[in-house]
Amino acid sequence: FNSTVENKIIFKWHYGGPPATESTAKPPPFKDHTFLHSGIGGAAAGKKNRTWKNLKQLLVLERALPWKLDDPNYYNIDAPPSLKPAKKYSDISGLPANYTDPQTKLRFTSPDEFSYIRLLPSDVVTGYLTLRKATCIVP
């Protein structure tokens, strides 16, 4: 028992540094004890110091601003086309599609959807393609 206590003391002394006494411990110079955090989650977290506006209030405030005709908005911003390829989704389930049926040109995700697509009549396939705004090439 004596040797384990000595090992613990040596371990603490070697890895944890010398034991600190209360008289030698000084507060760090960068800490200000008079500081009161006013943000959310700080010392003043119980105080309600910010009111949130709902969407209707924000829209009314935005319309009341003095906008000029040449100010940018969502309608007149011209952006270049995206460099990323367009994401493709299944015409049946709406999940991300990795496959396209060569006969009907419908996109699908799983073998179950593929077998379902092959059983569809041509007018339903045409309807799916028009929903996707794809050209209808069904024999």
JSON list of C-alpha atoms in Angstrom, two decimals:
[
{"chain": "A", "resi": 1, "resn": "PHE", "atom": "CA", "xyz": [0.00, 0.00, 0.00]},
{"chain": "A", "resi": 2, "resn": "ASN", "atom": "CA", "xyz": [2.84, 2.35, 0.85]},
{"chain": "A", "resi": 3, "resn": "SER", "atom": "CA", "xyz": [4.48, 1.95, -2.55]},
{"chain": "A", "resi": 4, "resn": "THR", "atom": "CA", "xyz": [1.24, 2.75, -4.44]},
{"chain": "A", "resi": 5, "resn": "VAL", "atom": "CA", "xyz": [0.80, 5.99, -2.50]},
{"chain": "A", "resi": 6, "resn": "GLU", "atom": "CA", "xyz": [4.41, 6.95, -3.25]},
{"chain": "A", "resi": 7, "resn": "ASN", "atom": "CA", "xyz": [3.91, 6.12, -6.95]},
{"chain": "A", "resi": 8, "resn": "LYS", "atom": "CA", "xyz": [0.82, 8.35, -7.10]},
{"chain": "A", "resi": 9, "resn": "ILE", "atom": "CA", "xyz": [2.67, 11.23, -5.49]},
{"chain": "A", "resi": 10, "resn": "ILE", "atom": "CA", "xyz": [5.62, 10.82, -7.87]},
{"chain": "A", "resi": 11, "resn": "PHE", "atom": "CA", "xyz": [3.25, 10.55, -10.85]},
{"chain": "A", "resi": 12, "resn": "LYS", "atom": "CA", "xyz": [1.43, 13.74, -9.87]},
{"chain": "A", "resi": 13, "resn": "TRP", "atom": "CA", "xyz": [4.69, 15.57, -9.25]},
{"chain": "A", "resi": 14, "resn": "HIS", "atom": "CA", "xyz": [6.21, 14.40, -12.54]},
{"chain": "A", "resi": 15, "resn": "TYR", "atom": "CA", "xyz": [3.23, 14.93, -14.87]},
{"chain": "A", "resi": 16, "resn": "GLY", "atom": "CA", "xyz": [1.12, 17.52, -13.16]},
{"chain": "A", "resi": 17, "resn": "GLY", "atom": "CA", "xyz": [3.83, 19.92, -12.02]},
{"chain": "A", "resi": 18, "resn": "PRO", "atom": "CA", "xyz": [4.44, 21.01, -8.48]},
{"chain": "A", "resi": 19, "resn": "PRO", "atom": "CA", "xyz": [1.39, 21.28, -6.28]},
{"chain": "A", "resi": 20, "resn": "ALA", "atom": "CA", "xyz": [0.05, 24.84, -6.35]},
{"chain": "A", "resi": 21, "resn": "THR", "atom": "CA", "xyz": [-0.67, 26.60, -3.11]},
{"chain": "A", "resi": 22, "resn": "GLU", "atom": "CA", "xyz": [-3.45, 29.12, -2.75]},
{"chain": "A", "resi": 23, "resn": "SER", "atom": "CA", "xyz": [-1.12, 31.96, -1.77]},
{"chain": "A", "resi": 24, "resn": "THR", "atom": "CA", "xyz": [1.04, 31.64, -4.92]},
{"chain": "A", "resi": 25, "resn": "ALA", "atom": "CA", "xyz": [-1.86, 31.32, -7.41]},
{"chain": "A", "resi": 26, "resn": "LYS", "atom": "CA", "xyz": [-2.44, 34.68, -9.11]},
{"chain": "A", "resi": 27, "resn": "PRO", "atom": "CA", "xyz": [-5.36, 35.42, -11.41]},
{"chain": "A", "resi": 28, "resn": "PRO", "atom": "CA", "xyz": [-4.41, 35.68, -15.08]},
{"chain": "A", "resi": 29, "resn": "PRO", "atom": "CA", "xyz": [-3.66, 39.27, -16.12]},
{"chain": "A", "resi": 30, "resn": "PHE", "atom": "CA", "xyz": [-6.07, 39.15, -19.11]},
{"chain": "A", "resi": 31, "resn": "LYS", "atom": "CA", "xyz": [-9.15, 38.38, -17.02]},
{"chain": "A", "resi": 32, "resn": "ASP", "atom": "CA", "xyz": [-11.28, 41.29, -15.91]},
{"chain": "A", "resi": 33, "resn": "HIS", "atom": "CA", "xyz": [-13.43, 40.41, -12.90]},
{"chain": "A", "resi": 34, "resn": "THR", "atom": "CA", "xyz": [-15.77, 43.33, -13.55]},
{"chain": "A", "resi": 35, "resn": "PHE", "atom": "CA", "xyz": [-16.66, 42.08, -17.06]},
{"chain": "A", "resi": 36, "resn": "LEU", "atom": "CA", "xyz": [-20.32, 41.12, -17.55]},
{"chain": "A", "resi": 37, "resn": "HIS", "atom": "CA", "xyz": [-21.13, 39.13, -20.70]},
{"chain": "A", "resi": 38, "resn": "SER", "atom": "CA", "xyz": [-24.27, 40.47, -22.32]},
{"chain": "A", "resi": 39, "resn": "GLY", "atom": "CA", "xyz": [-24.68, 37.79, -25.00]},
{"chain": "A", "resi": 40, "resn": "ILE", "atom": "CA", "xyz": [-26.82, 34.70, -24.97]},
{"chain": "A", "resi": 41, "resn": "GLY", "atom": "CA", "xyz": [-25.56, 32.05, -22.58]},
{"chain": "A", "resi": 42, "resn": "GLY", "atom": "CA", "xyz": [-23.40, 34.40, -20.55]},
{"chain": "A", "resi": 43, "resn": "ALA", "atom": "CA", "xyz": [-23.80, 35.66, -17.02]},
{"chain": "A", "resi": 44, "resn": "ALA", "atom": "CA", "xyz": [-26.81, 37.72, -18.08]},
{"chain": "A", "resi": 45, "resn": "ALA", "atom": "CA", "xyz": [-28.54, 34.86, -19.88]},
{"chain": "A", "resi": 46, "resn": "GLY", "atom": "CA", "xyz": [-31.69, 35.22, -17.82]},
{"chain": "A", "resi": 47, "resn": "LYS", "atom": "CA", "xyz": [-32.27, 38.78, -19.03]},
{"chain": "A", "resi": 48, "resn": "LYS", "atom": "CA", "xyz": [-34.32, 39.30, -22.15]},
{"chain": "A", "resi": 49, "resn": "ASN", "atom": "CA", "xyz": [-32.30, 41.93, -23.94]},
{"chain": "A", "resi": 50, "resn": "ARG", "atom": "CA", "xyz": [-33.17, 41.18, -27.58]},
{"chain": "A", "resi": 51, "resn": "THR", "atom": "CA", "xyz": [-36.55, 41.09, -29.27]},
{"chain": "A", "resi": 52, "resn": "TRP", "atom": "CA", "xyz": [-36.94, 39.07, -32.43]},
{"chain": "A", "resi": 53, "resn": "LYS", "atom": "CA", "xyz": [-39.03, 40.38, -35.31]},
{"chain": "A", "resi": 54, "resn": "ASN", "atom": "CA", "xyz": [-41.27, 38.04, -37.25]},
{"chain": "A", "resi": 55, "resn": "LEU", "atom": "CA", "xyz": [-41.30, 37.80, -41.04]},
{"chain": "A", "resi": 56, "resn": "LYS", "atom": "CA", "xyz": [-44.21, 40.19, -41.49]},
{"chain": "A", "resi": 57, "resn": "GLN", "atom": "CA", "xyz": [-42.46, 42.90, -39.47]},
{"chain": "A", "resi": 58, "resn": "LEU", "atom": "CA", "xyz": [-39.25, 42.42, -41.46]},
{"chain": "A", "resi": 59, "resn": "LEU", "atom": "CA", "xyz": [-41.09, 42.71, -44.79]},
{"chain": "A", "resi": 60, "resn": "VAL", "atom": "CA", "xyz": [-42.84, 45.91, -43.68]},
{"chain": "A", "resi": 61, "resn": "LEU", "atom": "CA", "xyz": [-39.52, 47.41, -42.56]},
{"chain": "A", "resi": 62, "resn": "GLU", "atom": "CA", "xyz": [-37.86, 46.39, -45.83]},
{"chain": "A", "resi": 63, "resn": "ARG", "atom": "CA", "xyz": [-40.60, 47.98, -47.93]},
{"chain": "A", "resi": 64, "resn": "ALA", "atom": "CA", "xyz": [-40.34, 51.20, -45.94]},
{"chain": "A", "resi": 65, "resn": "LEU", "atom": "CA", "xyz": [-36.65, 51.64, -46.77]},
{"chain": "A", "resi": 66, "resn": "PRO", "atom": "CA", "xyz": [-35.82, 54.24, -49.45]},
{"chain": "A", "resi": 67, "resn": "TRP", "atom": "CA", "xyz": [-34.84, 51.92, -52.31]},
{"chain": "A", "resi": 68, "resn": "LYS", "atom": "CA", "xyz": [-33.45, 53.33, -55.58]},
{"chain": "A", "resi": 69, "resn": "LEU", "atom": "CA", "xyz": [-34.07, 51.75, -58.98]},
{"chain": "A", "resi": 70, "resn": "ASP", "atom": "CA", "xyz": [-30.44, 50.68, -59.38]},
{"chain": "A", "resi": 71, "resn": "ASP", "atom": "CA", "xyz": [-30.18, 49.01, -55.96]},
{"chain": "A", "resi": 72, "resn": "PRO", "atom": "CA", "xyz": [-29.56, 45.26, -56.22]},
{"chain": "A", "resi": 73, "resn": "ASN", "atom": "CA", "xyz": [-32.38, 42.90, -55.34]},
{"chain": "A", "resi": 74, "resn": "TYR", "atom": "CA", "xyz": [-33.26, 39.28, -56.02]},
{"chain": "A", "resi": 75, "resn": "TYR", "atom": "CA", "xyz": [-34.76, 40.09, -59.41]},
{"chain": "A", "resi": 76, "resn": "ASN", "atom": "CA", "xyz": [-31.94, 42.03, -61.05]},
{"chain": "A", "resi": 77, "resn": "ILE", "atom": "CA", "xyz": [-28.87, 40.14, -59.82]},
{"chain": "A", "resi": 78, "resn": "ASP", "atom": "CA", "xyz": [-27.18, 38.39, -62.71]},
{"chain": "A", "resi": 79, "resn": "ALA", "atom": "CA", "xyz": [-25.11, 35.41, -61.66]},
{"chain": "A", "resi": 80, "resn": "PRO", "atom": "CA", "xyz": [-23.05, 33.15, -63.89]},
{"chain": "A", "resi": 81, "resn": "PRO", "atom": "CA", "xyz": [-24.24, 29.58, -64.33]},
{"chain": "A", "resi": 82, "resn": "SER", "atom": "CA", "xyz": [-23.17, 27.13, -61.68]},
{"chain": "A", "resi": 83, "resn": "LEU", "atom": "CA", "xyz": [-20.04, 25.09, -62.29]},
{"chain": "A", "resi": 84, "resn": "LYS", "atom": "CA", "xyz": [-21.45, 22.15, -60.37]},
{"chain": "A", "resi": 85, "resn": "PRO", "atom": "CA", "xyz": [-23.54, 19.61, -62.29]},
{"chain": "A", "resi": 86, "resn": "ALA", "atom": "CA", "xyz": [-27.28, 19.68, -61.68]},
{"chain": "A", "resi": 87, "resn": "LYS", "atom": "CA", "xyz": [-28.54, 17.18, -59.13]},
{"chain": "A", "resi": 88, "resn": "LYS", "atom": "CA", "xyz": [-30.73, 14.42, -60.52]},
{"chain": "A", "resi": 89, "resn": "TYR", "atom": "CA", "xyz": [-33.65, 13.02, -58.56]},
{"chain": "A", "resi": 90, "resn": "SER", "atom": "CA", "xyz": [-35.80, 9.97, -59.12]},
{"chain": "A", "resi": 91, "resn": "ASP", "atom": "CA", "xyz": [-39.02, 10.60, -61.01]},
{"chain": "A", "resi": 92, "resn": "ILE", "atom": "CA", "xyz": [-40.81, 8.01, -58.88]},
{"chain": "A", "resi": 93, "resn": "SER", "atom": "CA", "xyz": [-39.61, 8.53, -55.30]},
{"chain": "A", "resi": 94, "resn": "GLY", "atom": "CA", "xyz": [-37.84, 11.91, -55.36]},
{"chain": "A", "resi": 95, "resn": "LEU", "atom": "CA", "xyz": [-34.65, 10.44, -53.88]},
{"chain": "A", "resi": 96, "resn": "PRO", "atom": "CA", "xyz": [-31.25, 11.20, -55.47]},
{"chain": "A", "resi": 97, "resn": "ALA", "atom": "CA", "xyz": [-31.10, 9.15, -58.67]},
{"chain": "A", "resi": 98, "resn": "ASN", "atom": "CA", "xyz": [-27.94, 7.53, -59.99]},
{"chain": "A", "resi": 99, "resn": "TYR", "atom": "CA", "xyz": [-29.55, 5.69, -62.90]},
{"chain": "A", "resi": 100, "resn": "THR", "atom": "CA", "xyz": [-31.65, 6.46, -65.99]},
{"chain": "A", "resi": 101, "resn": "ASP", "atom": "CA", "xyz": [-33.82, 3.97, -67.84]},
{"chain": "A", "resi": 102, "resn": "PRO", "atom": "CA", "xyz": [-32.61, 4.01, -71.48]},
{"chain": "A", "resi": 103, "resn": "GLN", "atom": "CA", "xyz": [-36.02, 3.03, -72.84]},
{"chain": "A", "resi": 104, "resn": "THR", "atom": "CA", "xyz": [-38.23, 5.56, -71.04]},
{"chain": "A", "resi": 105, "resn": "LYS", "atom": "CA", "xyz": [-35.60, 8.15, -69.98]},
{"chain": "A", "resi": 106, "resn": "LEU", "atom": "CA", "xyz": [-37.02, 8.14, -66.45]},
{"chain": "A", "resi": 107, "resn": "ARG", "atom": "CA", "xyz": [-34.59, 8.43, -63.56]},
{"chain": "A", "resi": 108, "resn": "PHE", "atom": "CA", "xyz": [-34.64, 5.88, -60.75]},
{"chain": "A", "resi": 109, "resn": "THR", "atom": "CA", "xyz": [-32.81, 5.00, -57.54]},
{"chain": "A", "resi": 110, "resn": "SER", "atom": "CA", "xyz": [-33.26, 1.29, -56.90]},
{"chain": "A", "resi": 111, "resn": "PRO", "atom": "CA", "xyz": [-33.97, -1.92, -58.83]},
{"chain": "A", "resi": 112, "resn": "ASP", "atom": "CA", "xyz": [-37.51, -1.91, -57.41]},
{"chain": "A", "resi": 113, "resn": "GLU", "atom": "CA", "xyz": [-38.17, 1.46, -59.04]},
{"chain": "A", "resi": 114, "resn": "PHE", "atom": "CA", "xyz": [-36.70, 0.18, -62.31]},
{"chain": "A", "resi": 115, "resn": "SER", "atom": "CA", "xyz": [-39.10, -2.76, -62.37]},
{"chain": "A", "resi": 116, "resn": "TYR", "atom": "CA", "xyz": [-41.97, -0.38, -61.52]},
{"chain": "A", "resi": 117, "resn": "ILE", "atom": "CA", "xyz": [-40.96, 1.96, -64.38]},
{"chain": "A", "resi": 118, "resn": "ARG", "atom": "CA", "xyz": [-40.94, -0.91, -66.88]},
{"chain": "A", "resi": 119, "resn": "LEU", "atom": "CA", "xyz": [-44.54, -1.78, -65.91]},
{"chain": "A", "resi": 120, "resn": "LEU", "atom": "CA", "xyz": [-45.84, 1.78, -66.45]},
{"chain": "A", "resi": 121, "resn": "PRO", "atom": "CA", "xyz": [-47.96, 2.54, -69.53]},
{"chain": "A", "resi": 122, "resn": "SER", "atom": "CA", "xyz": [-46.58, 5.05, -72.03]},
{"chain": "A", "resi": 123, "resn": "ASP", "atom": "CA", "xyz": [-49.02, 7.85, -71.14]},
{"chain": "A", "resi": 124, "resn": "VAL", "atom": "CA", "xyz": [-47.93, 7.73, -67.47]},
{"chain": "A", "resi": 125, "resn": "VAL", "atom": "CA", "xyz": [-44.27, 7.80, -68.54]},
{"chain": "A", "resi": 126, "resn": "THR", "atom": "CA", "xyz": [-45.05, 10.82, -70.73]},
{"chain": "A", "resi": 127, "resn": "GLY", "atom": "CA", "xyz": [-46.72, 12.48, -67.74]},
{"chain": "A", "resi": 128, "resn": "TYR", "atom": "CA", "xyz": [-43.64, 11.93, -65.57]},
{"chain": "A", "resi": 129, "resn": "LEU", "atom": "CA", "xyz": [-41.40, 13.36, -68.29]},
{"chain": "A", "resi": 130, "resn": "THR", "atom": "CA", "xyz": [-43.59, 16.44, -68.73]},
{"chain": "A", "resi": 131, "resn": "LEU", "atom": "CA", "xyz": [-43.51, 17.02, -64.96]},
{"chain": "A", "resi": 132, "resn": "ARG", "atom": "CA", "xyz": [-39.73, 17.08, -65.19]},
{"chain": "A", "resi": 133, "resn": "LYS", "atom": "CA", "xyz": [-39.97, 19.23, -68.36]},
{"chain": "A", "resi": 134, "resn": "ALA", "atom": "CA", "xyz": [-38.02, 16.65, -70.33]},
{"chain": "A", "resi": 135, "resn": "THR", "atom": "CA", "xyz": [-38.61, 15.83, -73.97]},
{"chain": "A", "resi": 136, "resn": "CYS", "atom": "CA", "xyz": [-41.02, 12.97, -74.52]},
{"chain": "A", "resi": 137, "resn": "ILE", "atom": "CA", "xyz": [-39.29, 10.25, -76.56]},
{"chain": "A", "resi": 138, "resn": "VAL", "atom": "CA", "xyz": [-41.47, 7.26, -75.82]},
{"chain": "A", "resi": 139, "resn": "PRO", "atom": "CA", "xyz": [-42.17, 4.84, -78.73]}
]
